């Protein structure tokens, strides 16, 4: 399966026209196309900024969530995040709101060899601990992140049934064990919603965290949804260190890692099966499913 088709053709000429109309002081610097993602087209604007343009209607609502809520969240984080510095609206035939955000130097953590990602353990653990605080009742709703695992059960089983036969029985059994973990007992917490290694930027040498980007799936709920990153990003030793640092903060419940591993299985299947034209995401999916299978089996869940 490929990245969804764009519903609007976002070009540098269109973006420059919108900037000239709505933010004329930003219309002069060079515009360089950087990425066509699932939801957004990203163009670098000069040296310090980027323009984030929704490419389909679903993403337009996500962009508004970032614009309305990311500032208040960023205030308590030590890690740089792309809080919008300017907001644009429809015009020139373009139908949605869009953002100008900071440009962060660095590269995706997914491009760093797995064995060299240990420097990310502490800063990423600290990031999720700072992020995962109780969210207000009007936090954005996302039906695909932070929800009880039972709500994702039918969809995952369909994907497994339609996917490669060599993994079907093994992953189904693993999912059944993991998804039986007790639900998150606390209040809904703020969540990034899409915390995978392509949305985690590292310094050019790969040794430290540079920024966490793409808060389009910002929502609230079970922190296990974000903590799946322990399998998406790390190998066994670094995963254990990440888990220990998060546990030491006292935010999560004792069943969170069973649920997080279930989320990792789910996200690994999605990334592996839906990224035919995005090799970096496909590689993240393959790594995740490998790591999910490395932890001890059978799954033992404390039901007390």
Short mmCIF file of C-alpha atoms in Angstrom, two decimals:
data_model
loop_
_atom_site.label_atom_id
_atom_site.label_comp_id
_atom_site.label_asym_id
_atom_site.label_seq_id
_atom_site.Cartn_x
_atom_site.Cartn_y
_atom_site.Cartn_z
CA UNK A 1 0.00 0.00 0.00
CA UNK A 2 1.30 3.47 -0.87
CA UNK A 3 1.14 6.90 0.74
CA UNK A 4 -2.34 8.41 0.15
CA UNK A 5 -2.67 10.57 -2.94
CA UNK A 6 -2.59 14.33 -2.45
CA UNK A 7 -5.95 16.06 -2.78
CA UNK A 8 -4.28 19.40 -3.63
CA UNK A 9 -1.15 20.01 -5.71
CA UNK A 10 1.13 21.96 -3.37
CA UNK A 11 3.91 23.70 -5.31
CA UNK A 12 6.57 26.19 -4.34
CA UNK A 13 4.85 28.76 -6.55
CA UNK A 14 1.57 28.31 -4.67
CA UNK A 15 3.26 28.59 -1.28
CA UNK A 16 5.17 31.70 -2.31
CA UNK A 17 1.93 33.31 -3.46
CA UNK A 18 0.23 32.49 -0.16
CA UNK A 19 3.17 33.92 1.76
CA UNK A 20 3.12 37.07 -0.35
CA UNK A 21 -0.59 37.52 0.37
CA UNK A 22 -0.64 36.66 4.06
CA UNK A 23 2.92 37.04 5.38
CA UNK A 24 4.71 39.28 2.89
CA UNK A 25 7.78 39.68 5.09
CA UNK A 26 8.41 35.93 4.58
CA UNK A 27 7.89 35.84 0.82
CA UNK A 28 11.50 36.58 -0.12
CA UNK A 29 13.69 33.73 1.21
CA UNK A 30 14.27 30.62 -0.95
CA UNK A 31 11.66 27.86 -0.83
CA UNK A 32 12.88 24.28 -1.17
CA UNK A 33 10.64 21.21 -1.30
CA UNK A 34 11.75 18.82 1.45
CA UNK A 35 9.12 16.11 1.79
CA UNK A 36 5.74 14.79 0.65
CA UNK A 37 4.46 12.93 3.71
CA UNK A 38 1.24 11.05 4.39
CA UNK A 39 -0.47 14.26 5.49
CA UNK A 40 1.72 17.27 4.68
CA UNK A 41 4.07 18.79 2.16
CA UNK A 42 7.10 20.40 3.83
CA UNK A 43 9.07 23.21 2.23
CA UNK A 44 12.12 24.79 3.78
CA UNK A 45 11.86 28.59 3.93
CA UNK A 46 15.27 30.23 4.05
CA UNK A 47 17.63 28.93 6.73
CA UNK A 48 15.46 28.99 9.86
CA UNK A 49 11.87 28.21 8.90
CA UNK A 50 9.70 25.64 7.14
CA UNK A 51 6.18 25.74 5.70
CA UNK A 52 3.89 22.85 6.56
CA UNK A 53 1.03 22.46 4.06
CA UNK A 54 -1.73 19.84 4.48
CA UNK A 55 -2.06 17.79 1.31
CA UNK A 56 -5.43 16.19 2.09
CA UNK A 57 -8.54 17.20 4.01
CA UNK A 58 -7.97 14.87 6.95
CA UNK A 59 -4.62 16.52 7.62
CA UNK A 60 -6.15 19.99 7.63
CA UNK A 61 -7.89 19.32 10.93
CA UNK A 62 -4.68 17.91 12.38
CA UNK A 63 -2.83 21.09 11.44
CA UNK A 64 -5.39 23.14 13.36
CA UNK A 65 -4.77 20.97 16.45
CA UNK A 66 -1.06 21.77 16.27
CA UNK A 67 -1.75 25.47 15.85
CA UNK A 68 -4.13 25.63 18.80
CA UNK A 69 -2.41 23.38 21.35
CA UNK A 70 1.28 22.84 20.67
CA UNK A 71 2.38 26.15 22.18
CA UNK A 72 1.07 25.30 25.64
CA UNK A 73 2.69 21.87 25.49
CA UNK A 74 6.04 23.16 24.24
CA UNK A 75 6.31 25.45 27.27
CA UNK A 76 7.03 22.52 29.58
CA UNK A 77 9.32 20.54 27.25
CA UNK A 78 13.11 20.74 27.14
CA UNK A 79 13.13 19.26 23.62
CA UNK A 80 12.57 21.59 20.63
CA UNK A 81 9.22 21.01 18.88
CA UNK A 82 7.75 22.74 15.80
CA UNK A 83 5.39 25.21 17.45
CA UNK A 84 3.89 27.33 14.63
CA UNK A 85 5.35 30.82 14.45
CA UNK A 86 2.87 31.97 11.79
CA UNK A 87 -0.51 30.64 10.68
CA UNK A 88 -1.91 30.88 7.17
CA UNK A 89 -5.38 30.35 5.81
CA UNK A 90 -7.12 29.41 2.57
CA UNK A 91 -6.31 31.34 -0.57
CA UNK A 92 -5.25 31.12 -4.21
CA UNK A 93 -7.43 28.04 -4.57
CA UNK A 94 -5.82 26.31 -1.59
CA UNK A 95 -8.63 25.34 0.84
CA UNK A 96 -7.03 24.85 4.27
CA UNK A 97 -5.05 26.40 7.09
CA UNK A 98 -1.28 25.94 7.05
CA UNK A 99 1.69 26.76 9.27
CA UNK A 100 5.14 28.30 9.27
CA UNK A 101 7.28 26.45 11.80
CA UNK A 102 10.93 26.45 12.92
CA UNK A 103 13.39 24.49 10.81
CA UNK A 104 15.46 22.06 12.88
CA UNK A 105 18.87 20.86 11.79
CA UNK A 106 19.54 17.15 12.10
CA UNK A 107 18.43 13.88 10.58
CA UNK A 108 15.80 11.26 11.38
CA UNK A 109 16.75 8.85 14.13
CA UNK A 110 15.75 6.06 11.73
CA UNK A 111 18.90 6.80 9.69
CA UNK A 112 21.19 6.04 12.66
CA UNK A 113 22.33 2.41 13.08
CA UNK A 114 20.35 0.75 15.85
CA UNK A 115 23.51 -0.01 17.83
CA UNK A 116 24.37 3.71 17.91
CA UNK A 117 21.08 5.02 19.32
CA UNK A 118 21.98 4.72 23.00
CA UNK A 119 22.52 8.47 23.34
CA UNK A 120 18.81 8.98 22.72
CA UNK A 121 17.65 6.90 25.68
CA UNK A 122 17.80 9.57 28.39
CA UNK A 123 16.57 12.61 26.43
CA UNK A 124 13.72 10.70 24.80
CA UNK A 125 12.61 9.19 28.11
CA UNK A 126 12.67 12.64 29.67
CA UNK A 127 10.68 13.99 26.71
CA UNK A 128 7.82 11.51 27.14
CA UNK A 129 7.74 11.99 30.91
CA UNK A 130 7.41 15.76 30.48
CA UNK A 131 4.84 15.36 27.71
CA UNK A 132 2.67 12.76 29.46
CA UNK A 133 0.71 14.89 31.92
CA UNK A 134 -3.09 14.98 32.32
CA UNK A 135 -4.76 16.60 29.32
CA UNK A 136 -7.78 18.90 29.45
CA UNK A 137 -11.19 17.59 28.51
CA UNK A 138 -11.11 19.53 25.24
CA UNK A 139 -7.89 17.90 24.02
CA UNK A 140 -8.01 16.77 20.37
CA UNK A 141 -9.68 13.39 19.81
CA UNK A 142 -7.86 10.78 17.73
CA UNK A 143 -9.64 7.44 17.23
CA UNK A 144 -6.40 5.71 16.25
CA UNK A 145 -3.99 6.63 19.08
CA UNK A 146 -4.18 6.39 22.86
CA UNK A 147 -7.41 4.40 22.78
CA UNK A 148 -8.04 1.05 24.51
CA UNK A 149 -6.42 -1.80 22.58
CA UNK A 150 -9.81 -3.45 22.13
CA UNK A 151 -10.75 -0.62 19.76
CA UNK A 152 -7.88 -1.56 17.45
CA UNK A 153 -8.40 -5.33 17.64
CA UNK A 154 -10.65 -5.92 14.63
CA UNK A 155 -8.57 -3.76 12.30
CA UNK A 156 -5.31 -5.44 13.24
CA UNK A 157 -6.79 -8.91 12.85
CA UNK A 158 -7.96 -8.00 9.34
CA UNK A 159 -4.47 -6.79 8.44
CA UNK A 160 -2.87 -9.92 9.82
CA UNK A 161 -5.34 -12.12 7.94
CA UNK A 162 -4.58 -10.30 4.69
CA UNK A 163 -0.82 -10.14 5.27
CA UNK A 164 2.03 -12.63 4.86
CA UNK A 165 1.07 -16.07 6.09
CA UNK A 166 4.44 -16.75 7.71
CA UNK A 167 3.79 -14.19 10.47
CA UNK A 168 0.02 -14.54 10.92
CA UNK A 169 -0.18 -17.15 13.68
CA UNK A 170 2.81 -15.84 15.62
CA UNK A 171 1.71 -12.20 15.66
CA UNK A 172 -1.93 -13.07 16.33
CA UNK A 173 -0.97 -15.10 19.39
CA UNK A 174 1.34 -12.38 20.62
CA UNK A 175 -1.32 -9.71 20.12
CA UNK A 176 -3.90 -11.76 22.03
CA UNK A 177 -1.58 -12.08 25.00
CA UNK A 178 -0.47 -8.46 25.05
CA UNK A 179 -3.85 -6.90 24.39
CA UNK A 180 -5.29 -8.74 27.40
CA UNK A 181 -3.34 -6.40 29.70
CA UNK A 182 -5.51 -4.24 31.98
CA UNK A 183 -6.45 -0.88 30.52
CA UNK A 184 -4.80 2.40 31.50
CA UNK A 185 -6.27 3.29 34.92
CA UNK A 186 -5.36 6.96 35.01
CA UNK A 187 -6.69 10.14 33.41
CA UNK A 188 -6.06 10.74 29.70
CA UNK A 189 -2.53 12.09 29.25
CA UNK A 190 -1.22 14.34 26.48
CA UNK A 191 0.27 12.19 23.68
CA UNK A 192 2.41 12.94 20.64
CA UNK A 193 0.40 10.31 18.77
CA UNK A 194 2.98 9.41 16.11
CA UNK A 195 6.24 8.98 17.98
CA UNK A 196 8.31 6.94 15.53
CA UNK A 197 11.96 7.24 14.45
CA UNK A 198 11.22 9.35 11.37
CA UNK A 199 9.63 12.00 13.61
CA UNK A 200 12.57 12.04 16.02
CA UNK A 201 15.44 14.22 14.80
CA UNK A 202 18.98 13.70 16.02
CA UNK A 203 22.19 15.67 15.69
CA UNK A 204 24.21 14.99 12.57
CA UNK A 205 26.54 12.67 14.48
CA UNK A 206 23.50 10.71 15.70
CA UNK A 207 24.50 11.00 19.35
CA UNK A 208 21.84 13.31 20.77
CA UNK A 209 18.23 14.35 20.38
CA UNK A 210 17.73 17.44 18.20
CA UNK A 211 13.92 17.79 18.04
CA UNK A 212 10.64 15.88 17.98
CA UNK A 213 8.47 16.86 15.03
CA UNK A 214 5.05 16.20 13.47
CA UNK A 215 2.46 16.61 16.21
CA UNK A 216 -0.40 16.21 13.75
CA UNK A 217 -1.77 13.22 15.66
CA UNK A 218 -1.66 15.12 18.97
CA UNK A 219 -4.26 13.65 21.30
CA UNK A 220 -4.79 12.32 24.81
CA UNK A 221 -5.19 8.86 26.29
CA UNK A 222 -3.08 5.87 27.30
CA UNK A 223 0.67 6.69 27.35
CA UNK A 224 1.39 3.17 26.06
CA UNK A 225 0.57 4.44 22.58
CA UNK A 226 3.66 6.70 22.61
CA UNK A 227 5.81 4.31 24.63
CA UNK A 228 5.71 1.84 21.75
CA UNK A 229 8.72 3.86 20.60
CA UNK A 230 10.81 1.61 22.85
CA UNK A 231 10.42 -1.10 20.18
CA UNK A 232 10.23 1.19 17.15
CA UNK A 233 13.55 2.87 17.92
CA UNK A 234 15.75 0.78 20.18
CA UNK A 235 17.37 -2.62 20.50
CA UNK A 236 17.01 -4.75 23.66
CA UNK A 237 19.65 -3.11 25.90
CA UNK A 238 18.67 0.47 25.09
CA UNK A 239 14.99 -0.45 25.36
CA UNK A 240 15.57 -1.76 28.88
CA UNK A 241 17.37 1.46 29.85
CA UNK A 242 14.57 3.57 28.33
CA UNK A 243 11.93 1.61 30.21
CA UNK A 244 13.83 1.93 33.49
CA UNK A 245 14.15 5.70 33.15
CA UNK A 246 10.45 6.11 32.36
CA UNK A 247 9.48 3.80 35.23
CA UNK A 248 11.64 5.80 37.65
CA UNK A 249 9.54 8.90 36.96
CA UNK A 250 6.49 7.15 38.44
CA UNK A 251 4.04 8.25 35.74
CA UNK A 252 3.02 4.92 34.22
CA UNK A 253 1.19 1.89 35.60
CA UNK A 254 2.78 -1.55 35.87
CA UNK A 255 0.96 -2.93 32.81
CA UNK A 256 2.00 -0.12 30.49
CA UNK A 257 4.82 -2.02 28.80
CA UNK A 258 2.58 -4.93 27.81
CA UNK A 259 0.20 -2.44 26.21
CA UNK A 260 3.11 -0.52 24.67
CA UNK A 261 4.46 -3.72 23.12
CA UNK A 262 0.99 -4.40 21.70
CA UNK A 263 0.97 -0.89 20.21
CA UNK A 264 4.42 -1.55 18.76
CA UNK A 265 3.14 -4.73 17.12
CA UNK A 266 0.19 -2.82 15.66
CA UNK A 267 2.32 0.08 14.41
CA UNK A 268 4.97 -2.29 13.07
CA UNK A 269 2.39 -4.08 10.96
CA UNK A 270 1.00 -0.79 9.66
CA UNK A 271 4.43 0.57 8.75
CA UNK A 272 5.64 -2.66 7.20
CA UNK A 273 2.50 -3.13 5.11
CA UNK A 274 1.65 0.45 4.11
CA UNK A 275 4.97 1.96 3.06
CA UNK A 276 5.70 0.52 -0.38
CA UNK A 277 6.81 3.95 -1.61
CA UNK A 278 8.43 5.04 1.68
CA UNK A 279 11.43 2.77 2.31
CA UNK A 280 12.45 4.51 5.53
CA UNK A 281 9.03 3.84 7.08
CA UNK A 282 9.04 0.28 5.77
CA UNK A 283 12.41 -0.28 7.44
CA UNK A 284 11.04 1.07 10.74
CA UNK A 285 8.16 -1.40 10.46
CA UNK A 286 10.50 -4.35 9.82
CA UNK A 287 12.74 -3.36 12.74
CA UNK A 288 9.74 -2.98 15.04
CA UNK A 289 8.31 -6.41 14.27
CA UNK A 290 11.74 -7.95 14.79
CA UNK A 291 12.10 -6.25 18.18
CA UNK A 292 8.58 -7.12 19.29
CA UNK A 293 9.41 -10.77 18.67
CA UNK A 294 12.67 -10.67 20.63
CA UNK A 295 11.18 -10.14 24.07
CA UNK A 296 10.45 -13.26 26.14
CA UNK A 297 7.46 -15.42 25.35
CA UNK A 298 4.98 -16.54 26.44
CA UNK A 299 3.73 -13.14 27.57
CA UNK A 300 3.16 -13.01 31.30
CA UNK A 301 0.72 -10.37 32.50
CA UNK A 302 0.18 -9.54 36.15
CA UNK A 303 -3.60 -9.36 36.46
CA UNK A 304 -3.70 -8.35 40.11
#
